[in-house]
Coordinates of C-alpha atoms in Angstrom, one line a residue:
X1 CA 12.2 1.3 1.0
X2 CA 12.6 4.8 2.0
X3 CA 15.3 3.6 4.4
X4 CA 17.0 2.3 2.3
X5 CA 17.2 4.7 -0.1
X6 CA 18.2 7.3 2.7
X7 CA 21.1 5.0 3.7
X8 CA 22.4 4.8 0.2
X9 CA 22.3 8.7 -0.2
X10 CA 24.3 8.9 3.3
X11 CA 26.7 8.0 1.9
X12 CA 27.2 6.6 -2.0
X13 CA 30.6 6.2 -2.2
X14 CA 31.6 3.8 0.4
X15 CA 28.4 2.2 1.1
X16 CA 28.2 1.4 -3.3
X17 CA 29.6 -2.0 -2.7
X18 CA 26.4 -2.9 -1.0
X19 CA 24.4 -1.8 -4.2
X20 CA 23.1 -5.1 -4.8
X21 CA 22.3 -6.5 -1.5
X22 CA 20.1 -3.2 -0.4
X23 CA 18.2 -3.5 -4.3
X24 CA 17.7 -6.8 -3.6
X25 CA 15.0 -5.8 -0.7
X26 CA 12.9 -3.3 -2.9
X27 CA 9.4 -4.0 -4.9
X28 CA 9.5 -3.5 -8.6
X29 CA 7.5 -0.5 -8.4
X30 CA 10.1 1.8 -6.6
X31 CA 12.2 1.9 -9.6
X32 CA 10.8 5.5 -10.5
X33 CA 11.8 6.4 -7.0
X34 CA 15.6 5.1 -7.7
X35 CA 16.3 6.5 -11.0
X36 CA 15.1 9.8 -10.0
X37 CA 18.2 9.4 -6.8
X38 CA 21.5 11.5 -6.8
X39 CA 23.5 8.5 -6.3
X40 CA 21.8 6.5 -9.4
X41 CA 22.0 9.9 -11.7
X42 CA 25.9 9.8 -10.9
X43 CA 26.4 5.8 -12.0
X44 CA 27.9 5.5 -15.3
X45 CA 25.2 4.2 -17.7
X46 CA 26.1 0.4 -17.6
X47 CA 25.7 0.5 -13.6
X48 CA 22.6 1.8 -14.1
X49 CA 21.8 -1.1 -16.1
X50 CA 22.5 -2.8 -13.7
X51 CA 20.7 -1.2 -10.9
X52 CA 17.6 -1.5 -13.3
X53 CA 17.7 -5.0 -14.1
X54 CA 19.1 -5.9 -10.4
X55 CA 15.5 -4.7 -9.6
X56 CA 14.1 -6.8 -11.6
X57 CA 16.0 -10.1 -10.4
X58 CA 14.8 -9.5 -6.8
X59 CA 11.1 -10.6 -7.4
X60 CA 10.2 -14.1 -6.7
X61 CA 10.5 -16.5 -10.3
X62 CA 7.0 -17.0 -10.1
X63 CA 6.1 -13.6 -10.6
X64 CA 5.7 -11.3 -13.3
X65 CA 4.8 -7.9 -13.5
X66 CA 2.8 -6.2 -15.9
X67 CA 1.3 -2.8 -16.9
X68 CA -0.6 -0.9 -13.9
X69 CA 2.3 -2.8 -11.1
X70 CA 5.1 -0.7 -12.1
X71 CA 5.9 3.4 -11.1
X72 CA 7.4 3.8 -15.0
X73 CA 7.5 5.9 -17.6
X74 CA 6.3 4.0 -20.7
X75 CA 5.5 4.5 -24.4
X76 CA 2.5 3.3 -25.6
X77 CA 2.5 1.6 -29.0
X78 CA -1.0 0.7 -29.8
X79 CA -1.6 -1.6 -33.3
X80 CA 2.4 -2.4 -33.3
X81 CA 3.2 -4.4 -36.6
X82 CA 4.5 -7.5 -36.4
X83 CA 8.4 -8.0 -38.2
X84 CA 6.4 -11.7 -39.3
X85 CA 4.1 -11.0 -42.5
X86 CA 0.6 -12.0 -42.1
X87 CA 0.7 -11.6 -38.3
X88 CA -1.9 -9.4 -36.8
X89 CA -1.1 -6.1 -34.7
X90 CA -0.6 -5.8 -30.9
X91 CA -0.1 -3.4 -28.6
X92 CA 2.6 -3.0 -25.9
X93 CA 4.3 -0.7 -23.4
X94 CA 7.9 -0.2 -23.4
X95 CA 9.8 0.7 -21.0
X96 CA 13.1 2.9 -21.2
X97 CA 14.5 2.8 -18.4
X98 CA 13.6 -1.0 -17.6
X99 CA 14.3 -2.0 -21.2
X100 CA 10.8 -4.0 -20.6
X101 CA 8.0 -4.6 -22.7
X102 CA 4.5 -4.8 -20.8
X103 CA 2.1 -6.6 -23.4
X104 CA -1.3 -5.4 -23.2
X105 CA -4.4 -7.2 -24.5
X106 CA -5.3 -6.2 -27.7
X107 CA -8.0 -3.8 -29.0
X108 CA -11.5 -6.0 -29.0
X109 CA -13.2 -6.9 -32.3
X110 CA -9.7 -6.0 -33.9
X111 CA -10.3 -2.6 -34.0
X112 CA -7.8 -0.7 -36.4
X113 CA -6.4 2.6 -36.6
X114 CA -7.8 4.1 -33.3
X115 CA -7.3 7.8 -31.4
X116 CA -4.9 7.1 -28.2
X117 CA -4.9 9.4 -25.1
X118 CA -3.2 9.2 -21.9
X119 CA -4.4 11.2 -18.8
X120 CA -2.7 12.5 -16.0
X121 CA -4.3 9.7 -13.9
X122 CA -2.5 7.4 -16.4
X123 CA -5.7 6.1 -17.6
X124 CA -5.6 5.0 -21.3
X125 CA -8.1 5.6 -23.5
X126 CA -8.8 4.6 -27.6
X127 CA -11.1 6.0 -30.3
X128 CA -13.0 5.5 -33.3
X129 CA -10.9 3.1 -35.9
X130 CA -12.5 0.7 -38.1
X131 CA -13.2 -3.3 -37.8
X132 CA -13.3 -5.9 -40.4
X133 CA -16.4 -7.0 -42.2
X134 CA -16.7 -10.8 -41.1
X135 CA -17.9 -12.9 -44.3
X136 CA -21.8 -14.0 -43.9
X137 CA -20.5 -17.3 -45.6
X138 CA -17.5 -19.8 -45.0
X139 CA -15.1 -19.5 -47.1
X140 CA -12.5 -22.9 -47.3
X141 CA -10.6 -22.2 -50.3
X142 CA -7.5 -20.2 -50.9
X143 CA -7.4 -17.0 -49.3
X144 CA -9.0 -14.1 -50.9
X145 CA -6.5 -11.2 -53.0
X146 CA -9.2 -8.9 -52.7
X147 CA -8.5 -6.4 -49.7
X148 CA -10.4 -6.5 -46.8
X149 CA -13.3 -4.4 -46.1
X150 CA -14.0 -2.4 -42.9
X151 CA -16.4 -0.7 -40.9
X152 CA -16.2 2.9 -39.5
X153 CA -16.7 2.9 -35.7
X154 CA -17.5 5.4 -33.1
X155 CA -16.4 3.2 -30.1
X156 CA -14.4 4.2 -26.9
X157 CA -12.5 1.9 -24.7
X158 CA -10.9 2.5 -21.5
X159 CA -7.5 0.5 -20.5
X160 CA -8.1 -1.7 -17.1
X161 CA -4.4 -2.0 -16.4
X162 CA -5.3 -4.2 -13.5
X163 CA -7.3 -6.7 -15.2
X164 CA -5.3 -6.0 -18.5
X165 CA -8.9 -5.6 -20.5
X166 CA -10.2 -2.8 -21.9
X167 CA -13.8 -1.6 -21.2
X168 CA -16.2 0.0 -23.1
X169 CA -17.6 3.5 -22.4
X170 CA -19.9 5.9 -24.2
X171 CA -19.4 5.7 -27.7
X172 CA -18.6 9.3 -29.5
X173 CA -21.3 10.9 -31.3
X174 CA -19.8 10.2 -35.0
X175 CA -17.8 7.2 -36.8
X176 CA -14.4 8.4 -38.0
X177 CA -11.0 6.6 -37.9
X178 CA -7.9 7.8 -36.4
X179 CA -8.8 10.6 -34.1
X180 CA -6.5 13.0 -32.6
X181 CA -7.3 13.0 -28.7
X182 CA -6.0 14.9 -26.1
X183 CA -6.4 15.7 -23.1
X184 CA -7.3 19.4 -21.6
X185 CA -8.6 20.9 -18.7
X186 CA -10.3 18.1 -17.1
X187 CA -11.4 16.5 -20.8
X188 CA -10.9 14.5 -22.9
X189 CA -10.8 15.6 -27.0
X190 CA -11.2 13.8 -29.8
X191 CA -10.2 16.2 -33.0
X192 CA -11.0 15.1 -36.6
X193 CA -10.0 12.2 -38.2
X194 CA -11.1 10.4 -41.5
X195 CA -13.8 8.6 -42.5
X196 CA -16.3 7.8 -45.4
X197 CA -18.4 10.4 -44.3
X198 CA -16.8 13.5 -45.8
X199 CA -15.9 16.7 -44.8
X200 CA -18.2 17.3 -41.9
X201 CA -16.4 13.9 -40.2
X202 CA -13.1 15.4 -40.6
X203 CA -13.9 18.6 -39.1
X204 CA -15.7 17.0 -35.9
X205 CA -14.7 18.2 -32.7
X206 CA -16.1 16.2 -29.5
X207 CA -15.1 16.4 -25.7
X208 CA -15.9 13.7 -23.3
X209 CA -16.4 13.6 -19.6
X210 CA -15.2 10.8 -17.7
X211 CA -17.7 11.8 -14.3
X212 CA -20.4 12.1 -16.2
X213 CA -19.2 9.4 -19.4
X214 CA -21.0 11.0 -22.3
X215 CA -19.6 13.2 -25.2
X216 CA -20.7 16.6 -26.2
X217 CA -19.8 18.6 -29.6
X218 CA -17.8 21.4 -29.8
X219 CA -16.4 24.0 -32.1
X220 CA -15.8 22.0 -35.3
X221 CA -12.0 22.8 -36.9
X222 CA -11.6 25.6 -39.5
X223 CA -10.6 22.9 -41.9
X224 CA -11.1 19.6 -42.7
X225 CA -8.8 17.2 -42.8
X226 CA -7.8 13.7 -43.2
X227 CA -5.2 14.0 -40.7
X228 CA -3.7 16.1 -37.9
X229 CA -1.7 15.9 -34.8
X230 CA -2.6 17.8 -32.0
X231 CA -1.0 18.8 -28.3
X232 CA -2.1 20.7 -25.5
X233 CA -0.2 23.8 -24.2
X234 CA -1.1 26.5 -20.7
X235 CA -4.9 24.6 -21.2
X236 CA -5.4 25.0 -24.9
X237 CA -4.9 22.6 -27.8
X238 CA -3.0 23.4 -30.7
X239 CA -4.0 21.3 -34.2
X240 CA -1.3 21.1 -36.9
X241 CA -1.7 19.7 -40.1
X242 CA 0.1 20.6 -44.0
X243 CA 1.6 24.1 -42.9
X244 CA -1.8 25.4 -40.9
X245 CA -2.0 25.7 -36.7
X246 CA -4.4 26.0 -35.2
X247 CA -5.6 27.0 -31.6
X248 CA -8.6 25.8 -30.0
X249 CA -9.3 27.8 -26.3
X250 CA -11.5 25.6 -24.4
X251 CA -13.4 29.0 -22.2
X252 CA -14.4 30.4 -25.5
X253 CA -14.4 27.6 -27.5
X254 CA -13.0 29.3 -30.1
X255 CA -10.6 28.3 -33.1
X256 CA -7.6 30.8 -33.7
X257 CA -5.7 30.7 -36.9
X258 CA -1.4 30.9 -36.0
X259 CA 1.6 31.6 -37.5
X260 CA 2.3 29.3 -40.9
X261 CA 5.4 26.6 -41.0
X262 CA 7.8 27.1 -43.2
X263 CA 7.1 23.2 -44.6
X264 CA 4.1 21.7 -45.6
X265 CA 3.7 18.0 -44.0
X266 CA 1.2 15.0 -42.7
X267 CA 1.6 12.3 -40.9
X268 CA 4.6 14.4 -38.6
X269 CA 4.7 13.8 -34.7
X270 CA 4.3 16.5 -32.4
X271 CA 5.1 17.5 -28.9
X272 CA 4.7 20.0 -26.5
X273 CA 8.1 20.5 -24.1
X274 CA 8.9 24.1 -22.4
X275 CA 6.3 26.2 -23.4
X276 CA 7.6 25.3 -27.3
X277 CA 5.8 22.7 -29.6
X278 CA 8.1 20.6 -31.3
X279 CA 7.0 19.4 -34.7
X280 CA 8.9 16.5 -37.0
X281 CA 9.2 14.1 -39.3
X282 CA 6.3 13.1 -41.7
X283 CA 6.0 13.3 -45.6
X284 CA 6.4 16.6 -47.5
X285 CA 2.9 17.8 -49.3
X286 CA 2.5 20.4 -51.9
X287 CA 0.7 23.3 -49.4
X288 CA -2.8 21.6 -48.4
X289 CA -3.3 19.9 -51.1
X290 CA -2.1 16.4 -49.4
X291 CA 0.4 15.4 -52.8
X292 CA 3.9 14.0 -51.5
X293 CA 6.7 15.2 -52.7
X294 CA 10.2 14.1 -53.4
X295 CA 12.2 14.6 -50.5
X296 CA 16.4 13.9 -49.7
X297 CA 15.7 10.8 -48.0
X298 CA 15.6 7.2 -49.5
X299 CA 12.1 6.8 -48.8
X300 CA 10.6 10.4 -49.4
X301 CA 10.1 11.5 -45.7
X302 CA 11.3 14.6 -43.9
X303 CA 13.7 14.5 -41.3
X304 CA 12.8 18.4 -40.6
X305 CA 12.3 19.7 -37.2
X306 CA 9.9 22.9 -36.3
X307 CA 9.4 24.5 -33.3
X308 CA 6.8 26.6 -32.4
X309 CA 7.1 29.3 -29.5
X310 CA 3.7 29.5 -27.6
X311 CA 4.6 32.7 -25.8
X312 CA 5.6 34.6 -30.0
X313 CA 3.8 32.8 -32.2
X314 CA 6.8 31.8 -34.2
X315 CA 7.8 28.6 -36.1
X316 CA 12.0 28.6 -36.2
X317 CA 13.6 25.7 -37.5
X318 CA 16.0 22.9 -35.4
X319 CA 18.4 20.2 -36.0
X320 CA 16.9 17.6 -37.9
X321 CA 16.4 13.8 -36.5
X322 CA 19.4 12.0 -36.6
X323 CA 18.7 9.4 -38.9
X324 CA 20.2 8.5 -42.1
X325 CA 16.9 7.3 -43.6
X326 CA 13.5 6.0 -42.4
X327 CA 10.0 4.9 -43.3
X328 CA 7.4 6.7 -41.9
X329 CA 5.2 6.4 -40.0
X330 CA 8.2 5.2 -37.6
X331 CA 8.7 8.7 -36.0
X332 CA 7.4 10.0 -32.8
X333 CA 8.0 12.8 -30.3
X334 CA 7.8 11.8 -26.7
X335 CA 8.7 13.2 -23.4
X336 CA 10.9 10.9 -21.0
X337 CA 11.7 11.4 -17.5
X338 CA 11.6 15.6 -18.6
X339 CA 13.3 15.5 -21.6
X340 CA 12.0 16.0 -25.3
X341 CA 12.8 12.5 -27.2
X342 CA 12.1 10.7 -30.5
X343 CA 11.6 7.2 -30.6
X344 CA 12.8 6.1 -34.1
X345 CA 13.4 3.0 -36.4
X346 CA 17.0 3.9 -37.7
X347 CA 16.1 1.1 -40.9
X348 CA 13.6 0.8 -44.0
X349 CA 10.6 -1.0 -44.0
X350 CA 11.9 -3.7 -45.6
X351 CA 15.1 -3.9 -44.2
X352 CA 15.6 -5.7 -40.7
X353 CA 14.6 -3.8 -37.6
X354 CA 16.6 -1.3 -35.6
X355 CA 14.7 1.0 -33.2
X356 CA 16.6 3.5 -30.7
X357 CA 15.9 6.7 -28.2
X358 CA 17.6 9.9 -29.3
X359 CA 17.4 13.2 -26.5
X360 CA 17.3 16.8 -28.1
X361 CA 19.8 19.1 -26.3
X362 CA 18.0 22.4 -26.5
X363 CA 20.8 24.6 -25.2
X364 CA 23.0 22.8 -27.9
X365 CA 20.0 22.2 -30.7
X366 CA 21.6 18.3 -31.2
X367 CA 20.3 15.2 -31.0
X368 CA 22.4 12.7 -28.7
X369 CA 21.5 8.8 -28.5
X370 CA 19.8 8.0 -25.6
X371 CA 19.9 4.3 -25.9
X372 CA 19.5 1.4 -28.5
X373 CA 16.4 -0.6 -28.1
X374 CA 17.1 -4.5 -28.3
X375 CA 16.2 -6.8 -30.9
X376 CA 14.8 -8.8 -28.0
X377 CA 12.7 -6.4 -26.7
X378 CA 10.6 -5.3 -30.0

């Protein structure tokens, strides 16, 4: 493989014509190691297409490869809804530069609205959620209108990409749904979340050890919350939720009160890129009080960008997604091959759907599409 990459580099130009015949020899999982070549970054972005897909052609018919096989970069989208109503949620990886989708098994006991982490090792981990109720007696009739009842859960599953399975670990010391977790320092985080239980729930703070596999309780937030988003930055993890940051140092563990945004939201995405914390999307509230607000959008949610400077403790304010309206929560920052992205649905809820990739220029503060995700593909 490295050989023939180093041939290809020798010289691109006259030796392109052989493009097809050298890809034609690699495994699947060198892609990473193409796309990040002088030669590929140089194609025009059809060839690359090509290149991509050509890598994809060369593996026998009988195989197929799947999460854990691959050297991509992937986003994750746990609980993905289904276009098809009544269907239930899955979960998949999607891959950008493959234009692949790696199904994973789903969530055991359908577990709903979980905390999702990815580690440096690129180990998955999920947390908390809630499972259905199962009825004590069968029920033949028509289904029920009534909504269905759940059950706050404290469980924790790690991802077994080779097995595609997810196994169980330690539970967390307290039931809530929808976590934030991060990881920091060697740990894992699991910040907040809602549950049943009330205002101590929503301001629980545990960390986790994956030598050791058992949870420990922390520094509890300032607030409490039903939701927040949080990232990690130099080894500490910044919680943002309404207008409020937070910053939780890890040595100390203490909680440090930051600069305010200029707009109040929940449900935004967040991400750390450059030493800056970008900050996006969601529904406008009325300060902390969690009321939404009208916004200039069709559906009520922001399109506002805010960006937080680590190093000054400033919020400033950036171009705004590039979308002409959208239903949250169908926003989210991500980082791909080192660039600050958003992965968006460009169409309402109940409208057919359109997903792309848009890259943030910093230097320029725009937003440039990336690519358009295919119809096939989600």
């Amino acid at each position: 493989r490295e050989a023939a990459m180093s041939w290809l580099d020798y010289n691109t130009v006259s030796r392109s014509q052989y493009l097809s015949t050298v890809l034609s020899h690699l495994r699947i999982d060198a892609l990473s190691e193409v796309i990040q070549r002088e030669w590929f970054q140089g194609l025009p972005p059809n060839d690359k297409s090509v290149v991509v897909q050509g890598l994809y052609k060369s593996m026998p018919r009988f195989f197929k490869p799947r999460l854990g096989m691959t050297k991509e970069e992937m986003i994750i989208i746990i609980e993905a809804a289904s276009e098809h109503p009544g269907s239930s949620f899955t979960s998949i990886c999607y891959s950008p530069q493959a234009e692949k989708v790696y199904k994973l098994s789903n969530p055991p006991a359908d577990l709903q609205k979980v905390g999702t982490v990815v580690t440096p090792d690129n180990d998955i981990f999920i947390a908390g959620g809630q499972v259905p109720l199962k009825n004590t007696k069968s029920n033949h009739s028509k289904p029920s209108k009534l909504p269905a009842a759940f059950r706050t859960v404290n469980f924790f599953y790690w991802f077994d990409a080779q097995q595609n399975t997810w196994i169980p670990k330690t539970p967390m010391l307290s039931v809530r749904t929808k976590p934030s977790l991060v990881w920091c320092d060697g740990y894992i985080y699991a910040i907040g979340g809602d549950n049943v239980g009330g205002e101590l729930n929503r301001r629980t703070v545990e960390r986790y050890d994956c030598e050791r596999d058992e949870w420990t309780m922390v520094s509890p937030l300032p607030c409490a919350w039903q939701w927040n988003v949080a990232v990690v930055v130099h080894d500490c993890i910044y919680v943002m939720a309404h207008n409020l940051t937070y910053c939780y140092i890890p040595r100390s563990g203490s909680w440090v009160e930051m600069a305010m945004r200029q707009t109040s939201r929940c449900f935004a995405s967040a991400a750390a890129f450059e030493d800056k914390i970008f900050y996006l999307g969601g529904l406008h509230t009325g300060n902390n009080s969690g009321i939404r607000l009208p916004s200039n959008t069709v559906d009520g949610s922001s399109l506002t960008v805010e960006v937080y400077d680590v190093n000054k403790n400033e919020w400033s304010m950036a171009a705004n997604i590039p979308a002409k309206r959208y239903s949250d929560p169908c926003v989210r920052a991500v980082v791909i091959s080192n660039s600050l992205c958003v992965f968006i649905r460009e169409t309402h809820m109940n409208e057919k759907a359109k997903y792309a990739i848009y890259q943030y220029d910093m230097d320029l503060d725009q937003w440039f599409l990336r690519q358009h995700i295919s119809e096939r593909v989600l």
